[in-house]
Tab-separated table of C-alpha atoms and ligand atoms in Angstrom:
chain	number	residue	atom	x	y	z
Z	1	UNK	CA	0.000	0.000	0.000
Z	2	UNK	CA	1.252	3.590	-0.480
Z	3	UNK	CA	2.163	5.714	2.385
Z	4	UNK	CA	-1.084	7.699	3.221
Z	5	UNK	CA	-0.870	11.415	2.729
Z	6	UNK	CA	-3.830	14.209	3.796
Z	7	UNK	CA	-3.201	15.403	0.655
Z	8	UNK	CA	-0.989	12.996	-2.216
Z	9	UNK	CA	0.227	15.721	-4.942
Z	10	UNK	CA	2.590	12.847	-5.760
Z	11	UNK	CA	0.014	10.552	-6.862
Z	12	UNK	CA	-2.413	13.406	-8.754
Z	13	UNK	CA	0.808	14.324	-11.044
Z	14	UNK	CA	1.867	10.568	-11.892
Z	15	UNK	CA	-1.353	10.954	-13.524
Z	16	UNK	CA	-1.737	14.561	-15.518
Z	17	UNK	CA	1.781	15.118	-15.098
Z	18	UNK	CA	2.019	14.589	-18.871
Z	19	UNK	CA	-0.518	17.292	-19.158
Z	20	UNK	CA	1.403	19.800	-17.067
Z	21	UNK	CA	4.817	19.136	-18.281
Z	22	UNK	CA	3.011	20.521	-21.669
Z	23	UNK	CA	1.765	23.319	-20.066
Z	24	UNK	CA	4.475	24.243	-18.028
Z	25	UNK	CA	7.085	24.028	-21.157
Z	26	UNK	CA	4.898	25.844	-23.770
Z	27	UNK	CA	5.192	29.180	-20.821
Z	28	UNK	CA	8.735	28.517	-20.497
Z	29	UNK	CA	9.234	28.958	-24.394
Z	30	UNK	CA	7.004	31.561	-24.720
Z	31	UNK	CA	8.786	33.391	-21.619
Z	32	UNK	CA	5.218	35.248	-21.371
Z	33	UNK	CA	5.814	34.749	-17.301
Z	34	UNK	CA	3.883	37.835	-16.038
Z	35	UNK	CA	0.075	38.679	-17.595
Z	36	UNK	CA	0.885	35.834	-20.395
Z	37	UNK	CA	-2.664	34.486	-22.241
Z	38	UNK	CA	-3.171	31.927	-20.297
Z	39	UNK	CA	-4.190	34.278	-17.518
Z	40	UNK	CA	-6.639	35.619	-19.431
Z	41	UNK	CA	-7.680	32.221	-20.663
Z	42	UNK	CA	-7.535	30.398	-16.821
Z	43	UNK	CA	-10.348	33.213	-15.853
Z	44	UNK	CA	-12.119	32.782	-19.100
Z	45	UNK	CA	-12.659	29.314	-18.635
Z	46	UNK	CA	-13.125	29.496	-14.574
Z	47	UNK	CA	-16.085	32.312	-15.193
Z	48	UNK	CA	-17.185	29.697	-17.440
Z	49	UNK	CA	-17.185	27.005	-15.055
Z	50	UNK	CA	-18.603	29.145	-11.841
Z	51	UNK	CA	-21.458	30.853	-13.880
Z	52	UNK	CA	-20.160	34.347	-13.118
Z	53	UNK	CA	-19.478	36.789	-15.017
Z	54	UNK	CA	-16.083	38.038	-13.482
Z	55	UNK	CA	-13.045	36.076	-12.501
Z	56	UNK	CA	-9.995	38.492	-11.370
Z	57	UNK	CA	-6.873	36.543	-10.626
Z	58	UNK	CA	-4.301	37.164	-8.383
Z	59	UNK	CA	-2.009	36.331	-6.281
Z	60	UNK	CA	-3.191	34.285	-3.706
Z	61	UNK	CA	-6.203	33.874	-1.481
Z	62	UNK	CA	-5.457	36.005	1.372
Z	63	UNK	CA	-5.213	38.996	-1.558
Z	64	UNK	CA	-8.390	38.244	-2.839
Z	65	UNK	CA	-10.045	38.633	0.667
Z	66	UNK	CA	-7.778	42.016	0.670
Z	67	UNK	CA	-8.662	43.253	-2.225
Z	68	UNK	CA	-12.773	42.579	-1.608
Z	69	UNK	CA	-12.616	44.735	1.306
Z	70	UNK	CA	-10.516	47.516	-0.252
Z	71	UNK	CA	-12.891	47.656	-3.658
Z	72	UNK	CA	-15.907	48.392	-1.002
Z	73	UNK	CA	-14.655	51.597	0.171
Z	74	UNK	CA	-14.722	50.557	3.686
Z	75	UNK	CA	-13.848	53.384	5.983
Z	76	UNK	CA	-11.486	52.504	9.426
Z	77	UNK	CA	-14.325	51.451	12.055
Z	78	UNK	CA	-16.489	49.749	9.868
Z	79	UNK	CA	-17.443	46.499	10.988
Z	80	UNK	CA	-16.944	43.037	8.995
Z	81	UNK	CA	-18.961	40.501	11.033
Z	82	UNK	CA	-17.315	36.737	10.715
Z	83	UNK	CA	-16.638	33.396	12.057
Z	84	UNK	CA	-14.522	32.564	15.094
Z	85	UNK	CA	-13.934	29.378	13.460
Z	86	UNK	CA	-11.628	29.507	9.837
Z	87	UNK	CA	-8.199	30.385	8.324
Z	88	UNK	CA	-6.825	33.115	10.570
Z	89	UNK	CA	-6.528	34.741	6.736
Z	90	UNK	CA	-10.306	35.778	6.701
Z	91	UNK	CA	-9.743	37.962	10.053
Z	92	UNK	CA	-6.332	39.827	9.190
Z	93	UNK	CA	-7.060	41.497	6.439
Z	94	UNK	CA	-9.905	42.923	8.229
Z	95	UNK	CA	-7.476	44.258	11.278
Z	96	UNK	CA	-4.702	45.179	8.515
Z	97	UNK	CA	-7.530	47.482	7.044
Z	98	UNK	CA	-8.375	48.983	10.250
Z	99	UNK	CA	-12.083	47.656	9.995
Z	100	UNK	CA	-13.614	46.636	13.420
Z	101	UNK	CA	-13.489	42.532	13.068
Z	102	UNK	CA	-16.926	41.199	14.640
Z	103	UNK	CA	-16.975	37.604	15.975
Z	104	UNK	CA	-19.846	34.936	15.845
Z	105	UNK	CA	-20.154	31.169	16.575
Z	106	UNK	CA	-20.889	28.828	13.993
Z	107	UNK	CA	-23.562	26.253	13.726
Z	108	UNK	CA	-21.852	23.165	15.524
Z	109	UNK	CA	-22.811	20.884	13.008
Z	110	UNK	CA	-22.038	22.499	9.673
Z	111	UNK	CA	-19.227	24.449	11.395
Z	112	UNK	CA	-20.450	27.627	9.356
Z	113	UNK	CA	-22.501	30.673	10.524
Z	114	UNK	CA	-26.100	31.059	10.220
Z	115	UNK	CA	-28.714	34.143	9.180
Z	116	UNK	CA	-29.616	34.527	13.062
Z	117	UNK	CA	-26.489	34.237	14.882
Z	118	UNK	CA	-25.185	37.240	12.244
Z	119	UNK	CA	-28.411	39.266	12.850
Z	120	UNK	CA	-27.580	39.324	16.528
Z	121	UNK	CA	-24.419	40.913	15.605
Z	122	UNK	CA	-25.593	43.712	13.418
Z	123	UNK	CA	-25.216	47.523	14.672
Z	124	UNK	CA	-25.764	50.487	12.639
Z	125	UNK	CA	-21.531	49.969	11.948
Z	126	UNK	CA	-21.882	46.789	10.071
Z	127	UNK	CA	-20.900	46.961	6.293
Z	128	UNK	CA	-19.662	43.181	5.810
Z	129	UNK	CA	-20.648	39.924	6.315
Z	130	UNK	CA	-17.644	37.559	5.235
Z	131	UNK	CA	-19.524	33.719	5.183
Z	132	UNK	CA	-16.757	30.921	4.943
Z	133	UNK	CA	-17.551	28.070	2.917
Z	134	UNK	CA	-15.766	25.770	5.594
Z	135	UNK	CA	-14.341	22.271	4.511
Z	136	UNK	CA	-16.647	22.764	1.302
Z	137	UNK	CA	-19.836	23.007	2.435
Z	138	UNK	CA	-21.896	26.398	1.602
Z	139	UNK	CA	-22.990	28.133	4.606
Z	140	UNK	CA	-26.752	29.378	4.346
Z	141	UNK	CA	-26.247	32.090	1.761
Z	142	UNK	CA	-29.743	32.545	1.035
Z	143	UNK	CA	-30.681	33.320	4.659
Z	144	UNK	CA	-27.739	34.989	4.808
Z	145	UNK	CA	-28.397	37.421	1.541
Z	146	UNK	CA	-32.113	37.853	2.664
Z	147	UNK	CA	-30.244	39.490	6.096
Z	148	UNK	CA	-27.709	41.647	4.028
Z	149	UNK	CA	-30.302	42.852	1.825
Z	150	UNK	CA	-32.283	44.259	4.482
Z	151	UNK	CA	-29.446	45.859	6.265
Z	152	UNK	CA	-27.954	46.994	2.924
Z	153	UNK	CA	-24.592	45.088	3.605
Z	154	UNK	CA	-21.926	43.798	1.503
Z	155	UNK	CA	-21.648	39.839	1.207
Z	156	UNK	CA	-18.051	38.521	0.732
Z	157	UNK	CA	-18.105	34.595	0.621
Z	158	UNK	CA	-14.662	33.017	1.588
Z	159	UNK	CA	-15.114	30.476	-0.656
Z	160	UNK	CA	-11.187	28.986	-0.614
Z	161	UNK	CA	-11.990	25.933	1.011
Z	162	UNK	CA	-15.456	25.014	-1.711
Z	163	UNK	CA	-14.119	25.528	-5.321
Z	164	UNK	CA	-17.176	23.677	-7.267
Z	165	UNK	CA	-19.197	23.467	-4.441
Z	166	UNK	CA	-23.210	24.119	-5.871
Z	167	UNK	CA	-25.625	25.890	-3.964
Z	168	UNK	CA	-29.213	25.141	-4.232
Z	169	UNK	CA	-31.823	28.070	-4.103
Z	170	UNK	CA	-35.322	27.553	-2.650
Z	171	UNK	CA	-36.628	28.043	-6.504
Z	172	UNK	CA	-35.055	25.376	-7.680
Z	173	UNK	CA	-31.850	26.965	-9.016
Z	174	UNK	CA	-28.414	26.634	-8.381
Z	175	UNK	CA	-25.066	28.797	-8.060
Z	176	UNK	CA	-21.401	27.902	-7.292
Z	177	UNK	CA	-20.300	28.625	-3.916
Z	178	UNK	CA	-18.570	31.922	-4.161
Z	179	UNK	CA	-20.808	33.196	-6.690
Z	180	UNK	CA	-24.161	34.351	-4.635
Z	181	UNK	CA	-22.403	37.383	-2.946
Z	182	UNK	CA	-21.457	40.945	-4.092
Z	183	UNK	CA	-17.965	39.600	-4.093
Z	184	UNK	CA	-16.326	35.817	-3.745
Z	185	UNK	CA	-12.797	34.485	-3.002
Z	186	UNK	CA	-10.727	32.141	-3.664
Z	187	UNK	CA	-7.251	30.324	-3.332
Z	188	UNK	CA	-5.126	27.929	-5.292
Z	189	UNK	CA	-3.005	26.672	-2.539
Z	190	UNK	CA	-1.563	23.761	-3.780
Z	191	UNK	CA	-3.613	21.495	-1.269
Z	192	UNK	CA	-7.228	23.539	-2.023
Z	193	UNK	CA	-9.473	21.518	-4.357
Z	194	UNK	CA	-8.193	23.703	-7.228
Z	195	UNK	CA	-4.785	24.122	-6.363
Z	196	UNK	CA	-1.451	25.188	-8.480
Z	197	UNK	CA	2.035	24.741	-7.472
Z	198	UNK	CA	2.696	27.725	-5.514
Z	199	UNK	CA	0.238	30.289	-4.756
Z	200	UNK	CA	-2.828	31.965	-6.665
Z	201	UNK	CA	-6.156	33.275	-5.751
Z	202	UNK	CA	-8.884	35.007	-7.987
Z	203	UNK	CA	-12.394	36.830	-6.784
Z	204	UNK	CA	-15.585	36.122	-8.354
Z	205	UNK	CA	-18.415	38.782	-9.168
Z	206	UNK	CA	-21.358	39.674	-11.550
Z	207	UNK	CA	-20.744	43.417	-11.166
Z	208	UNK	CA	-18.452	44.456	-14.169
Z	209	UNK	CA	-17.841	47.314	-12.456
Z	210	UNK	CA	-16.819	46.077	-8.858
Z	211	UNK	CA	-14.668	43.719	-11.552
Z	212	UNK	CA	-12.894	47.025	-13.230
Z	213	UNK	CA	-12.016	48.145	-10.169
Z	214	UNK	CA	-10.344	45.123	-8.752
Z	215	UNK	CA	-8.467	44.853	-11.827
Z	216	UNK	CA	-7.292	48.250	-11.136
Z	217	UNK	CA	-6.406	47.655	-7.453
Z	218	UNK	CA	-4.432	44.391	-7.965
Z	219	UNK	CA	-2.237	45.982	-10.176
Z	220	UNK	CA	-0.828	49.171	-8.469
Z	221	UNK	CA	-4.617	51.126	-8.974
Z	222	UNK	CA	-3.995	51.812	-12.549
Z	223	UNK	CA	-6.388	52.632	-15.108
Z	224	UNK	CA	-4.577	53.845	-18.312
Z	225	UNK	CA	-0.897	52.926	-18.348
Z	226	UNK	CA	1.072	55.176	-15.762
Z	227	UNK	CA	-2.335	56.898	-14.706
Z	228	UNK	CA	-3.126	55.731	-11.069
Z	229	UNK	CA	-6.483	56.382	-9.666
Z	230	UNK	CA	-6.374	54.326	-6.554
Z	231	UNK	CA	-3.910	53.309	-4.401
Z	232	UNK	CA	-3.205	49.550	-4.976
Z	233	UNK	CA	-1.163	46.478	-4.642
Z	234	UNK	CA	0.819	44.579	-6.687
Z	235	UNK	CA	-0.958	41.245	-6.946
Z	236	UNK	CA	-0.669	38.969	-9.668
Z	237	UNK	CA	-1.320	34.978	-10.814
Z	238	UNK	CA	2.047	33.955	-12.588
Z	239	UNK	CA	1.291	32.679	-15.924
Z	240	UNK	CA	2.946	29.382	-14.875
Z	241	UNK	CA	0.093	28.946	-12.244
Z	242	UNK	CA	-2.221	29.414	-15.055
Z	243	UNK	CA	-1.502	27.133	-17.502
Z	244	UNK	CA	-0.987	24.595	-14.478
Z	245	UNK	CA	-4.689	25.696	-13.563
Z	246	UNK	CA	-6.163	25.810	-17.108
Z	247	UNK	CA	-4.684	21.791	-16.684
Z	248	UNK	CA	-6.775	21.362	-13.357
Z	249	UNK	CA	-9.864	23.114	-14.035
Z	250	UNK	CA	-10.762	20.497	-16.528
Z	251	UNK	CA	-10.008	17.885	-13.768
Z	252	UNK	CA	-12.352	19.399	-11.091
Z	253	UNK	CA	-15.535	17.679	-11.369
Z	254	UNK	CA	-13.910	14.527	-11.752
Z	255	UNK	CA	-11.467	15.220	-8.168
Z	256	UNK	CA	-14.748	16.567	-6.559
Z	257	UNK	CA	-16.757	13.370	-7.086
Z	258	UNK	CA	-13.723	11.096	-5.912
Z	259	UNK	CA	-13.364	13.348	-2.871
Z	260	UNK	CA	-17.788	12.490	-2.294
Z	261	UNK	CA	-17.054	8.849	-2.846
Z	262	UNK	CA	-14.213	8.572	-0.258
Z	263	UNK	CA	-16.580	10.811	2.327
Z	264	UNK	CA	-19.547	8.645	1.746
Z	265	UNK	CA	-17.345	5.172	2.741
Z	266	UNK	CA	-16.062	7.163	5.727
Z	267	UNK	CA	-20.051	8.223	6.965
Z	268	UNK	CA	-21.151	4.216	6.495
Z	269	UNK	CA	-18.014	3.336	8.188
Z	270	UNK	CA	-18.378	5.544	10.796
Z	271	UNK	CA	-22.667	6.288	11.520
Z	272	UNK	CA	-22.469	2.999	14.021
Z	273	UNK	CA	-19.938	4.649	16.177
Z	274	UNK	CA	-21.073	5.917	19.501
Z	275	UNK	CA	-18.173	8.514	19.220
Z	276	UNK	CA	-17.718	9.774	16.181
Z	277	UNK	CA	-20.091	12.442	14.563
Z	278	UNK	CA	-19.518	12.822	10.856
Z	279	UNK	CA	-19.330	16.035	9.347
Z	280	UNK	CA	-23.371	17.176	8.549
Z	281	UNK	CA	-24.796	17.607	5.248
Z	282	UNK	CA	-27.736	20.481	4.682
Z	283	UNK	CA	-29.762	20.385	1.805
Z	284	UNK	CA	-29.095	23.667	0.516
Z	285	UNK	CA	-25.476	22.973	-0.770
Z	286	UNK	CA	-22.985	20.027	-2.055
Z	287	UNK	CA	-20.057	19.043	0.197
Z	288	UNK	CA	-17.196	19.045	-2.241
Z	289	UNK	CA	-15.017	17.959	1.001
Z	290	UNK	CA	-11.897	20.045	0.608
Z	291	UNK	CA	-11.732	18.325	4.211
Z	292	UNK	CA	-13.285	15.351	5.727
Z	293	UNK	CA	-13.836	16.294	9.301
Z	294	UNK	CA	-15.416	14.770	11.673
Z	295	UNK	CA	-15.581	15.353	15.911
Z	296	UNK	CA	-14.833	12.984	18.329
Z	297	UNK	CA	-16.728	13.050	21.211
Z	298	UNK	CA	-15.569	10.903	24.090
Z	299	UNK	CA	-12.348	13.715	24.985
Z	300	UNK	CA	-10.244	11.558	23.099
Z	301	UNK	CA	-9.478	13.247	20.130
Z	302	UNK	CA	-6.030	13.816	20.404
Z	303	UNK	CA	-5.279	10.025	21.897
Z	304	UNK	CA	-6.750	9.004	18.305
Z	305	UNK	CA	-4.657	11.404	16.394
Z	306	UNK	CA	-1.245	9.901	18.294
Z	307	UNK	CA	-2.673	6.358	17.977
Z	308	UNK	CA	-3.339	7.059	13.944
Z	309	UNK	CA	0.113	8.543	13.773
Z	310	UNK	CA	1.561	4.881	14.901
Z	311	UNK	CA	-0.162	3.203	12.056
Z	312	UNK	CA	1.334	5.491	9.845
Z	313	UNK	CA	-1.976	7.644	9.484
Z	314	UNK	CA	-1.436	11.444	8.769
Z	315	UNK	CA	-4.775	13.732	10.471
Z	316	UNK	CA	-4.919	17.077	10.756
Z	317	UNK	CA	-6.803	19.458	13.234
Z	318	UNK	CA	-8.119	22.829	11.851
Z	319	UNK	CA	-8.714	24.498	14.028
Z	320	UNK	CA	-6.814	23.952	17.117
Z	321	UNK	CA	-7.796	27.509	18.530
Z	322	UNK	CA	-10.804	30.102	18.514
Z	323	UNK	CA	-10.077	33.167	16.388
Z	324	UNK	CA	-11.005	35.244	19.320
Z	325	UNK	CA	-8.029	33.503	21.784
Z	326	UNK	CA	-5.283	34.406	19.383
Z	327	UNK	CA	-2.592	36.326	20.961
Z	328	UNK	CA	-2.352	39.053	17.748
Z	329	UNK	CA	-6.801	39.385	18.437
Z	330	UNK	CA	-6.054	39.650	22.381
Z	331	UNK	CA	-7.115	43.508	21.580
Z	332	UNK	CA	-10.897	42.995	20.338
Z	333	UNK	CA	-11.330	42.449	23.955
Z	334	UNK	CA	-13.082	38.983	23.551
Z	335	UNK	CA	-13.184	36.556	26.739
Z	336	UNK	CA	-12.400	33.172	26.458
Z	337	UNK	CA	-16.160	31.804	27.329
Z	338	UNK	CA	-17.650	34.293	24.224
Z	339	UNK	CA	-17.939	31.159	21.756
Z	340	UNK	CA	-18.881	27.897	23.405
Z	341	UNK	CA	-19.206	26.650	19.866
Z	342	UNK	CA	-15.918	27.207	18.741
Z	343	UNK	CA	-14.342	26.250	21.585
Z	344	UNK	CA	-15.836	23.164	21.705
Z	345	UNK	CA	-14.981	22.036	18.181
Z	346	UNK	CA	-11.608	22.985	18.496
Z	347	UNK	CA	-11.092	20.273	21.224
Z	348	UNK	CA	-13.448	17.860	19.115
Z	349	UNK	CA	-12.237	18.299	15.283
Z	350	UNK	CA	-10.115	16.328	13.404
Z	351	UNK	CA	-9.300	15.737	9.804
Z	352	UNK	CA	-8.727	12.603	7.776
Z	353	UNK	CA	-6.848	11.815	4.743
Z	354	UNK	CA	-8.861	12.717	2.005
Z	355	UNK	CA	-8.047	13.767	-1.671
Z	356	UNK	CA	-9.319	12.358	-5.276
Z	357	UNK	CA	-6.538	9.696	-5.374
Z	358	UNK	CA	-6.821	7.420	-2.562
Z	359	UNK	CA	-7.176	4.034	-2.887
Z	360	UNK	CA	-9.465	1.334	-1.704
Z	361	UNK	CA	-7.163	-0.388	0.526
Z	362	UNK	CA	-6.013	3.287	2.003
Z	363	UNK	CA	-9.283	3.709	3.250
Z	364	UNK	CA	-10.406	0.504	4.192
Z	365	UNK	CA	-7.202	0.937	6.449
Z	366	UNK	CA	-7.528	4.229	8.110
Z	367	UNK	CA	-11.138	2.976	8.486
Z	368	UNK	CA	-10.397	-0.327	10.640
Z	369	UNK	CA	-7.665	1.433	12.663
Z	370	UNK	CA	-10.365	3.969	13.620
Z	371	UNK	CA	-12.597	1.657	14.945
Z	372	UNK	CA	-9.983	-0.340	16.408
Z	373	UNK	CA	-9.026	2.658	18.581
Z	374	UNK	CA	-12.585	3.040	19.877
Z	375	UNK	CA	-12.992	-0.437	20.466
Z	376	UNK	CA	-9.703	-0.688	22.963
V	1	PLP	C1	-6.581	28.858	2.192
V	1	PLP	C2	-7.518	29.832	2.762
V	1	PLP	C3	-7.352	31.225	2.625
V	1	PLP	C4	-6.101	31.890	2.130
V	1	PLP	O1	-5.545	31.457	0.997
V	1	PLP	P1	-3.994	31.736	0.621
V	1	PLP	O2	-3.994	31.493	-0.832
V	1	PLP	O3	-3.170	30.775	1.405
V	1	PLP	O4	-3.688	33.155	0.960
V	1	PLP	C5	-8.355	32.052	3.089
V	1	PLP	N1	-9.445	31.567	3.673
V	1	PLP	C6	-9.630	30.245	3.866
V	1	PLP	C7	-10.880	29.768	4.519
V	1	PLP	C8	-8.672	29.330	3.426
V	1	PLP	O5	-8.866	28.024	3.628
């Protein structure tokens, strides 16, 4: 059997490695290595793929959150309301802005934030409400666009962790996670669902304008050559990470519903154990399972994780601590009992190997020394 991995890049490129060689060598001869075509082309074909009408690149996801909140006009004091319970990159960039970063619990089963626990947070200050798509599921955007609407906020959808995700609409329709706010993001960490090989990110949005502006800002806030209208950043997706991308993209659906297939053999395996809860499905949105976590819930989370590391088993916890503890947030004033929700899952989460290339026996492995553990 191979050695397990959480995530096997190894394995994905023995098999479109021949692909990316290609792509990788036609950028090298064309030395186009900054704003080449395929840039153009990865967000042409993304835009096609989300059903948006705007893909901006650039360069990673952390950016892309940057650059939502800077396109929005926020002014210092303006508060972004959020999850205690995500990438610390979906709070910093609303400190580094000097916006007032508002905390709330998620939901403890879908570990995202609802339409009522954000309404509680609202004061005549709130501009934002950043929802994060956590471990691929969609958090309740249409409650949660219903709520912005009538309080006339901006919706930015962290959408890093659900690339291809689909969101189903009380009507009947659907939309692709990052797609149903004023502004999405994204990032191609090489371990995301749509990863390159070094960084990337892009932001998603139907208003061309909002669009024309981000342009502008990722790329020093020029409009005309030389002319600068804004202030901006220099933020760009290397051409390389294109073409690697273009290569992906038309992988993505296929990874996705390997990713479902491993998660479903994990939630038979595991819906007879007293201990384990598996991670919760809603019937508003796909899981596209970026991560496969579940809680354990007999305080022995972190005997399992040591006991999986002896057989060889890689797990992972995100998060191991509440937003609102962290030393560089001490100032927001939170106390340490302010999110019994996050707090909880912090001590209860954990991770298993999952990606689009694992094998029967891999799972059937990390399955038996799970319930082995709990059997003891
Ligand atoms: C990965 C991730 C980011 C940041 O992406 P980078 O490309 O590493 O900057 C932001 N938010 C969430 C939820 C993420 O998982």
């Amino acid at each position: 059997m191979r050695e397990i991995q959480m995530v096997d890049l190894n394995a994905q490129y023995e098999k479109i490695g021949h692909e990316i060689d290609g792509a990788i060598k036609s950028i090298l001869l064309s030395t186009a290595f900054i704003k080449g075509p395929d840039v153009r082309l990865f967000e042409n074909e993304l835009q096609e793929y989300m059903g948006v009408k705007n893909v901006v690149s650039c360069a990673n996801g952390t950016d892309a959150l940057q650059l939502a909140m800077r396109v929005l006009n926020l002014k210092p004091g303006d508060e972004v309301i959020t999850t205690d319970f995500t990438f610390i990159a979906t709070v910093e960039v609303v400190a580094l802005l000097g916006l007032k970063l508002v905390i709330v619990d998620p939901e403890p089963g879908t570990y995202n934030i609802s339409a009522e626990a954000v309404r509680k947070a609202i004061t005549p200050k709130t501009k934002v409400i950043v929802p994060v798509h956590l471990f691929g599921q969609c958090a309740d955007m249409e409650s949660l666009m219903d709520l912005a609407k009538k309080n006339k906020l901006f919706v930015i959808e962290d959408a890093a962790q659900a690339t291809g995700a689909d969101y189903l609409f009380k009507n009947g329709t659907y939309k692709k996670a990052g797609t149903i706010g004023h502004i999405g993001t994204t990032s191609f960490f090489p371990s995301k669902n749509l990863g390159c090989y070094g960084d990337g990110g892009a932001l998603y949005t139907n208003d061309d304008d909002l669009a024309k502006k981000l342009r502008s800002i990722a790329n020093h806030g020029m409009k005309i050559r030389y002319h600068y209208d804004d202030i901006g950043i220099n933020s760009r997706l290397d051409t390389i990470q294109a073409a690697i991308l273009r290569v992906k993209l038309k992988h993505l659906t296929e990874f996705n519903k390997a990713r479902a297939a491993v998660a479903a053999k994990y939630d038979k395996a595991f819906s007879t154990c007293q201990f384990i809860s598996v991670p919760q499905r809603v019937t508003y949105s796909s899981h596209i399972f970026h991560q496969y976590t579940i809680r354990v819930k007999n305080g022995k989370r972190d005997a399992l994780k040591s006991f999986l590391e002896s057989r060889k088993i890689p797990s992972m916890i995100y998060y191991p601590g509440p937003i609102h503890m962290q030393e560089a947030y001490g100032f927001l004033g939170y106390s340490e009992n302010d999110f019994p929700v996050t707090t909880s899952l912090c001590k209860e989460v954990l991770s298993l190997p999952m990606h689009p290339e694992m094998e029967q026996e891999q799972i059937d492995y990390i399955i038996s020394a799970i319930l082995e553990f709990f059997k003891k």
